[in-house]
């Protein structure tokens, strides 16, 4: 039987507000335990929540960016359950009336085709604290610094059909929230994480299979691995005559497997009801209009512009707009070089990206800035150096932190464009390799490459390749 | 200087005496502390007396007065219901759960009344977490009615009402979720006001049912209530449900004539559950109002009889969630040597809460449960809307509504503890105002077999000034509010 995978993601993006969603405590990551938790965060008797307007603005920005309906009258609800890291015994979330409903996001699949993914809703809620066990033998510690940190939970429709699609979608959301500057996207710190609802059904079936929810996946790699594992597990189970049970599962990255956390029967009845401590969030037209008019250029818009204005392929345009910083860097290089945006794109996506990646640096921390990279590309275009030599120059720029011209001078890498000098080198090579010359002249055309190589070697790779080709063609036949 | 006569004291009178230098705040505070100590074995009105702090505050108030920096309430002693958080002072909410809880902060009400110069005498007994109508659910034992110590003072603000009735505190803060200010005020023969929902900040007031809870006052007179409410009310940025509208000078309009006032008699309030003598006292009061120039008309609020069942869905639902934070983890009662997390929760909560609180948590948990939410919680919210609409329609015809506060005068301690439903029916006339968020008062209007009877006024949203005016004019014609139980005269 052929199986179809059905995936829906619930992405939790921590909003980049300075203070918490319902209290004035700071949200900075990494502070000593419980130093960023005030009486409201601790759920003390008598305290009350007060909504952080900035969190609302951020959620609305997200809604506008995915073309969603913005709920003019959204309501906070209490999700009731007991846990030590949940100080009030309930989480303030949104339930029946979320602030954002029915949006879409386009992703590009592996074969280059586009797919539109539905986003059911995005709602505001507060994060819980953390339970700590390390270094506390026989005890549990509670750190409430994270309690009350604002989140939006972005719930997709069950429209994703493979782990790869799920990752592409999650990456797209990741790109978007960073474009909007509403989330720092830091996955190690848990600022961006997701739960994956996974089921399988016979291809062509209408009805969904029973799903398992894999909790708290905080890397793209884990999302892919966990889903693939889970899909295989479910198929094996069904083909072996078993049945998938609805349950919550955890992914263990060390063992590369998911395992059961709790079944549906053990699940909490959260007893949602509207939080009487908070008024409904009512949004006026002016407020929405102001937010709409201050939205930045979004990734898809930017990619379309790059493809149109710079003549880039959809793929290249997509890569270059994966982050606002990368797009800005690229555009700065193009502006400085003033021509050949395709060559600029190749350099930004090629050596530049590779070196950043190798040293694990952000663009802002790059050892070669946009001006320096533009200087290098300019030297290729004005024939000072060849593309091949440019790679050597770039590596030196990265290592030494100097500009292209300085490196070219210091290392004597300037391209030889003097016809006489190249001719001289050709003649030397012909004289030094009479056997090969004779063979070439007797019809072994393939030896042309040998002569190119030899001349390049003799000139230290600096001979202008186009000129060399032309001159060799003239001289070799004799 | 002459020591003030507390049995005859009102906040207005004491403020005058302080200003005239007839006595100092320290002398006044000492007098109150003396009466509190003497009454405590019989009444049990206080959970905590902060004598030392009170005398220090009184001394500071006297200094301010000497320096010419005194406000109208500077140096007047008051007491707080133990539901309000008071910094560095035990704040128990009448529960074993918080019997060890020293609050690290002041409720907004407490802070505002301190800023106004009042002196805090201590914390008043109450039904556990404000759940009760007789003060019998307090972990710290029942409060007794100063008019007859075999009877209940009402609840949940029983300590507040008893303390003011016995004149051991000139005024007291209180809270009202379903009648918890008005019913004890009626049963103890004192004046009680529950302002409009949102008029007074709830920050620092330990929540029972957040959409119904409202802080208010128990005082000797409407004039005292007007003076104190002005200091207590107002928008609080820490309470999203407090309303940002200016606080009128309630005292300024107290004496306006009532000619042209239309008072509505809610037909549904004069039902067969109302004690005949109590009804007669209300009818007597109506005659006073007619004499004052008010016009009386009968109105109907047909959905009002549904207020008790509606309340006993909404209030427990909210309480079941509000009381989840009392889990033995961060503060309050924690059981001995918990074996694991579930044991910690089960025993800490099992030991910390009393029977009535548990009953309401379980009721509330049930009505919010999957499969029952629509049938109970949602339906109750719809009925709540209907009740609000009934009131709104009535206020299209009349300025104020008048009726009884409680079906009977004070009942005997222990008489209703076995039957929660009978107990709940005590609040049949008061709950409607909470469901609709309306301001309401209870005023002493006579006696039934030697026990005080209260009349209730209910006004449209933010009509406190008009309501206090109507109450004050009545009290200018009558002296029921100035009667003091013989044992405390």
mmCIF file with all atom_site columns, N, CA and C in Angstrom, chain B residues 311-345:
data_model
loop_
_atom_site.group_PDB
_atom_site.id
_atom_site.type_symbol
_atom_site.label_atom_id
_atom_site.label_alt_id
_atom_site.label_comp_id
_atom_site.label_asym_id
_atom_site.label_entity_id
_atom_site.label_seq_id
_atom_site.pdbx_PDB_ins_code
_atom_site.Cartn_x
_atom_site.Cartn_y
_atom_site.Cartn_z
_atom_site.occupancy
_atom_site.B_iso_or_equiv
_atom_site.pdbx_formal_charge
_atom_site.auth_seq_id
_atom_site.auth_comp_id
_atom_site.auth_asym_id
_atom_site.auth_atom_id
_atom_site.pdbx_PDB_model_num
ATOM 1   N N  . UNK B 1 311 ? -25.427 32.744 39.373 1.00 0.00 ? 311 UNK B N  1
ATOM 2   C CA . UNK B 1 311 ? -24.256 33.074 40.191 1.00 0.00 ? 311 UNK B CA 1
ATOM 3   C C  . UNK B 1 311 ? -23.498 31.813 40.602 1.00 0.00 ? 311 UNK B C  1
ATOM 4   N N  . UNK B 1 312 ? -24.237 30.781 40.975 1.00 0.00 ? 312 UNK B N  1
ATOM 5   C CA . UNK B 1 312 ? -23.558 29.576 41.461 1.00 0.00 ? 312 UNK B CA 1
ATOM 6   C C  . UNK B 1 312 ? -23.015 28.697 40.327 1.00 0.00 ? 312 UNK B C  1
ATOM 7   N N  . UNK B 1 313 ? -23.059 29.197 39.117 1.00 0.00 ? 313 UNK B N  1
ATOM 8   C CA . UNK B 1 313 ? -22.261 28.618 38.023 1.00 0.00 ? 313 UNK B CA 1
ATOM 9   C C  . UNK B 1 313 ? -21.052 29.531 37.750 1.00 0.00 ? 313 UNK B C  1
ATOM 10  N N  . UNK B 1 314 ? -21.325 30.824 37.574 1.00 0.00 ? 314 UNK B N  1
ATOM 11  C CA . UNK B 1 314 ? -20.259 31.766 37.187 1.00 0.00 ? 314 UNK B CA 1
ATOM 12  C C  . UNK B 1 314 ? -19.197 31.892 38.284 1.00 0.00 ? 314 UNK B C  1
ATOM 13  N N  . UNK B 1 315 ? -19.653 32.132 39.520 1.00 0.00 ? 315 UNK B N  1
ATOM 14  C CA . UNK B 1 315 ? -18.687 32.377 40.597 1.00 0.00 ? 315 UNK B CA 1
ATOM 15  C C  . UNK B 1 315 ? -17.812 31.151 40.876 1.00 0.00 ? 315 UNK B C  1
ATOM 16  N N  . UNK B 1 316 ? -18.371 29.961 41.017 1.00 0.00 ? 316 UNK B N  1
ATOM 17  C CA . UNK B 1 316 ? -17.501 28.793 41.219 1.00 0.00 ? 316 UNK B CA 1
ATOM 18  C C  . UNK B 1 316 ? -16.566 28.541 40.026 1.00 0.00 ? 316 UNK B C  1
ATOM 19  N N  . UNK B 1 317 ? -17.052 28.778 38.803 1.00 0.00 ? 317 UNK B N  1
ATOM 20  C CA . UNK B 1 317 ? -16.183 28.568 37.629 1.00 0.00 ? 317 UNK B CA 1
ATOM 21  C C  . UNK B 1 317 ? -14.934 29.429 37.764 1.00 0.00 ? 317 UNK B C  1
ATOM 22  N N  . UNK B 1 318 ? -15.137 30.712 38.044 1.00 0.00 ? 318 UNK B N  1
ATOM 23  C CA . UNK B 1 318 ? -13.990 31.606 38.151 1.00 0.00 ? 318 UNK B CA 1
ATOM 24  C C  . UNK B 1 318 ? -13.144 31.253 39.370 1.00 0.00 ? 318 UNK B C  1
ATOM 25  N N  . UNK B 1 319 ? -13.792 30.877 40.453 1.00 0.00 ? 319 UNK B N  1
ATOM 26  C CA . UNK B 1 319 ? -13.039 30.548 41.672 1.00 0.00 ? 319 UNK B CA 1
ATOM 27  C C  . UNK B 1 319 ? -12.187 29.307 41.465 1.00 0.00 ? 319 UNK B C  1
ATOM 28  N N  . UNK B 1 320 ? -12.699 28.338 40.699 1.00 0.00 ? 320 UNK B N  1
ATOM 29  C CA . UNK B 1 320 ? -11.931 27.091 40.523 1.00 0.00 ? 320 UNK B CA 1
ATOM 30  C C  . UNK B 1 320 ? -10.602 27.396 39.842 1.00 0.00 ? 320 UNK B C  1
ATOM 31  N N  . UNK B 1 321 ? -10.607 28.404 38.982 1.00 0.00 ? 321 UNK B N  1
ATOM 32  C CA . UNK B 1 321 ? -9.387  28.798 38.280 1.00 0.00 ? 321 UNK B CA 1
ATOM 33  C C  . UNK B 1 321 ? -8.544  29.750 39.146 1.00 0.00 ? 321 UNK B C  1
ATOM 34  N N  . UNK B 1 322 ? -9.201  30.721 39.765 1.00 0.00 ? 322 UNK B N  1
ATOM 35  C CA . UNK B 1 322 ? -8.472  31.692 40.589 1.00 0.00 ? 322 UNK B CA 1
ATOM 36  C C  . UNK B 1 322 ? -7.729  31.035 41.748 1.00 0.00 ? 322 UNK B C  1
ATOM 37  N N  . UNK B 1 323 ? -8.283  29.968 42.295 1.00 0.00 ? 323 UNK B N  1
ATOM 38  C CA . UNK B 1 323 ? -7.673  29.352 43.467 1.00 0.00 ? 323 UNK B CA 1
ATOM 39  C C  . UNK B 1 323 ? -6.663  28.256 43.107 1.00 0.00 ? 323 UNK B C  1
ATOM 40  N N  . UNK B 1 324 ? -6.407  28.091 41.789 1.00 0.00 ? 324 UNK B N  1
ATOM 41  C CA . UNK B 1 324 ? -5.440  27.073 41.368 1.00 0.00 ? 324 UNK B CA 1
ATOM 42  C C  . UNK B 1 324 ? -4.025  27.457 41.790 1.00 0.00 ? 324 UNK B C  1
ATOM 43  N N  . UNK B 1 325 ? -3.787  28.760 41.972 1.00 0.00 ? 325 UNK B N  1
ATOM 44  C CA . UNK B 1 325 ? -2.424  29.193 42.318 1.00 0.00 ? 325 UNK B CA 1
ATOM 45  C C  . UNK B 1 325 ? -2.041  28.775 43.734 1.00 0.00 ? 325 UNK B C  1
ATOM 46  N N  . UNK B 1 326 ? -3.016  28.389 44.531 1.00 0.00 ? 326 UNK B N  1
ATOM 47  C CA . UNK B 1 326 ? -2.695  27.940 45.889 1.00 0.00 ? 326 UNK B CA 1
ATOM 48  C C  . UNK B 1 326 ? -2.378  26.451 45.825 1.00 0.00 ? 326 UNK B C  1
ATOM 49  N N  . UNK B 1 327 ? -1.134  26.153 45.478 1.00 0.00 ? 327 UNK B N  1
ATOM 50  C CA . UNK B 1 327 ? -0.745  24.772 45.177 1.00 0.00 ? 327 UNK B CA 1
ATOM 51  C C  . UNK B 1 327 ? 0.361   24.265 46.090 1.00 0.00 ? 327 UNK B C  1
ATOM 52  N N  . UNK B 1 328 ? 0.729   25.052 47.088 1.00 0.00 ? 328 UNK B N  1
ATOM 53  C CA . UNK B 1 328 ? 1.768   24.606 48.020 1.00 0.00 ? 328 UNK B CA 1
ATOM 54  C C  . UNK B 1 328 ? 3.172   24.755 47.480 1.00 0.00 ? 328 UNK B C  1
ATOM 55  N N  . UNK B 1 329 ? 3.312   25.353 46.278 1.00 0.00 ? 329 UNK B N  1
ATOM 56  C CA . UNK B 1 329 ? 4.646   25.420 45.682 1.00 0.00 ? 329 UNK B CA 1
ATOM 57  C C  . UNK B 1 329 ? 5.395   26.691 46.096 1.00 0.00 ? 329 UNK B C  1
ATOM 58  N N  . UNK B 1 330 ? 4.749   27.847 45.939 1.00 0.00 ? 330 UNK B N  1
ATOM 59  C CA . UNK B 1 330 ? 5.494   29.103 46.143 1.00 0.00 ? 330 UNK B CA 1
ATOM 60  C C  . UNK B 1 330 ? 5.172   29.822 47.445 1.00 0.00 ? 330 UNK B C  1
ATOM 61  N N  . UNK B 1 331 ? 3.961   29.645 47.962 1.00 0.00 ? 331 UNK B N  1
ATOM 62  C CA . UNK B 1 331 ? 3.563   30.340 49.192 1.00 0.00 ? 331 UNK B CA 1
ATOM 63  C C  . UNK B 1 331 ? 2.402   29.587 49.797 1.00 0.00 ? 331 UNK B C  1
ATOM 64  N N  . UNK B 1 332 ? 2.048   29.964 50.999 1.00 0.00 ? 332 UNK B N  1
ATOM 65  C CA . UNK B 1 332 ? 0.877   29.367 51.626 1.00 0.00 ? 332 UNK B CA 1
ATOM 66  C C  . UNK B 1 332 ? 1.165   27.992 52.208 1.00 0.00 ? 332 UNK B C  1
ATOM 67  N N  . UNK B 1 333 ? 0.080   27.323 52.565 1.00 0.00 ? 333 UNK B N  1
ATOM 68  C CA . UNK B 1 333 ? 0.195   26.037 53.248 1.00 0.00 ? 333 UNK B CA 1
ATOM 69  C C  . UNK B 1 333 ? 0.812   24.971 52.340 1.00 0.00 ? 333 UNK B C  1
ATOM 70  N N  . UNK B 1 334 ? 1.787   24.244 52.879 1.00 0.00 ? 334 UNK B N  1
ATOM 71  C CA . UNK B 1 334 ? 2.328   23.078 52.170 1.00 0.00 ? 334 UNK B CA 1
ATOM 72  C C  . UNK B 1 334 ? 2.284   21.902 53.131 1.00 0.00 ? 334 UNK B C  1
ATOM 73  N N  . UNK B 1 335 ? 1.826   20.762 52.614 1.00 0.00 ? 335 UNK B N  1
ATOM 74  C CA . UNK B 1 335 ? 1.716   19.585 53.468 1.00 0.00 ? 335 UNK B CA 1
ATOM 75  C C  . UNK B 1 335 ? 3.107   19.127 53.923 1.00 0.00 ? 335 UNK B C  1
ATOM 76  N N  . UNK B 1 336 ? 3.151   18.346 54.988 1.00 0.00 ? 336 UNK B N  1
ATOM 77  C CA . UNK B 1 336 ? 4.412   17.779 55.483 1.00 0.00 ? 336 UNK B CA 1
ATOM 78  C C  . UNK B 1 336 ? 4.911   16.693 54.528 1.00 0.00 ? 336 UNK B C  1
ATOM 79  N N  . UNK B 1 337 ? 6.192   16.687 54.267 1.00 0.00 ? 337 UNK B N  1
ATOM 80  C CA . UNK B 1 337 ? 6.887   15.632 53.510 1.00 0.00 ? 337 UNK B CA 1
ATOM 81  C C  . UNK B 1 337 ? 6.094   15.047 52.342 1.00 0.00 ? 337 UNK B C  1
ATOM 82  N N  . UNK B 1 338 ? 5.840   15.850 51.319 1.00 0.00 ? 338 UNK B N  1
ATOM 83  C CA . UNK B 1 338 ? 5.127   15.293 50.158 1.00 0.00 ? 338 UNK B CA 1
ATOM 84  C C  . UNK B 1 338 ? 5.951   14.173 49.496 1.00 0.00 ? 338 UNK B C  1
ATOM 85  N N  . UNK B 1 339 ? 5.256   13.116 49.064 1.00 0.00 ? 339 UNK B N  1
ATOM 86  C CA . UNK B 1 339 ? 5.954   11.980 48.442 1.00 0.00 ? 339 UNK B CA 1
ATOM 87  C C  . UNK B 1 339 ? 6.295   12.275 46.990 1.00 0.00 ? 339 UNK B C  1
ATOM 88  N N  . UNK B 1 340 ? 5.444   13.023 46.334 1.00 0.00 ? 340 UNK B N  1
ATOM 89  C CA . UNK B 1 340 ? 5.685   13.385 44.940 1.00 0.00 ? 340 UNK B CA 1
ATOM 90  C C  . UNK B 1 340 ? 4.820   14.594 44.626 1.00 0.00 ? 340 UNK B C  1
ATOM 91  N N  . UNK B 1 341 ? 4.833   15.005 43.370 1.00 0.00 ? 341 UNK B N  1
ATOM 92  C CA . UNK B 1 341 ? 4.130   16.238 42.998 1.00 0.00 ? 341 UNK B CA 1
ATOM 93  C C  . UNK B 1 341 ? 2.620   16.143 43.248 1.00 0.00 ? 341 UNK B C  1
ATOM 94  N N  . UNK B 1 342 ? 2.033   15.017 42.832 1.00 0.00 ? 342 UNK B N  1
ATOM 95  C CA . UNK B 1 342 ? 0.587   14.861 43.008 1.00 0.00 ? 342 UNK B CA 1
ATOM 96  C C  . UNK B 1 342 ? 0.217   14.880 44.489 1.00 0.00 ? 342 UNK B C  1
ATOM 97  N N  . UNK B 1 343 ? 1.030   14.228 45.285 1.00 0.00 ? 343 UNK B N  1
ATOM 98  C CA . UNK B 1 343 ? 0.789   14.198 46.726 1.00 0.00 ? 343 UNK B CA 1
ATOM 99  C C  . UNK B 1 343 ? 0.897   15.615 47.303 1.00 0.00 ? 343 UNK B C  1
ATOM 100 N N  . UNK B 1 344 ? 1.879   16.367 46.815 1.00 0.00 ? 344 UNK B N  1
ATOM 101 C CA . UNK B 1 344 ? 2.046   17.760 47.268 1.00 0.00 ? 344 UNK B CA 1
ATOM 102 C C  . UNK B 1 344 ? 0.780   18.562 46.983 1.00 0.00 ? 344 UNK B C  1
ATOM 103 N N  . UNK B 1 345 ? 0.287   18.432 45.753 1.00 0.00 ? 345 UNK B N  1
ATOM 104 C CA . UNK B 1 345 ? -0.929  19.163 45.380 1.00 0.00 ? 345 UNK B CA 1
ATOM 105 C C  . UNK B 1 345 ? -2.127  18.684 46.219 1.00 0.00 ? 345 UNK B C  1
#
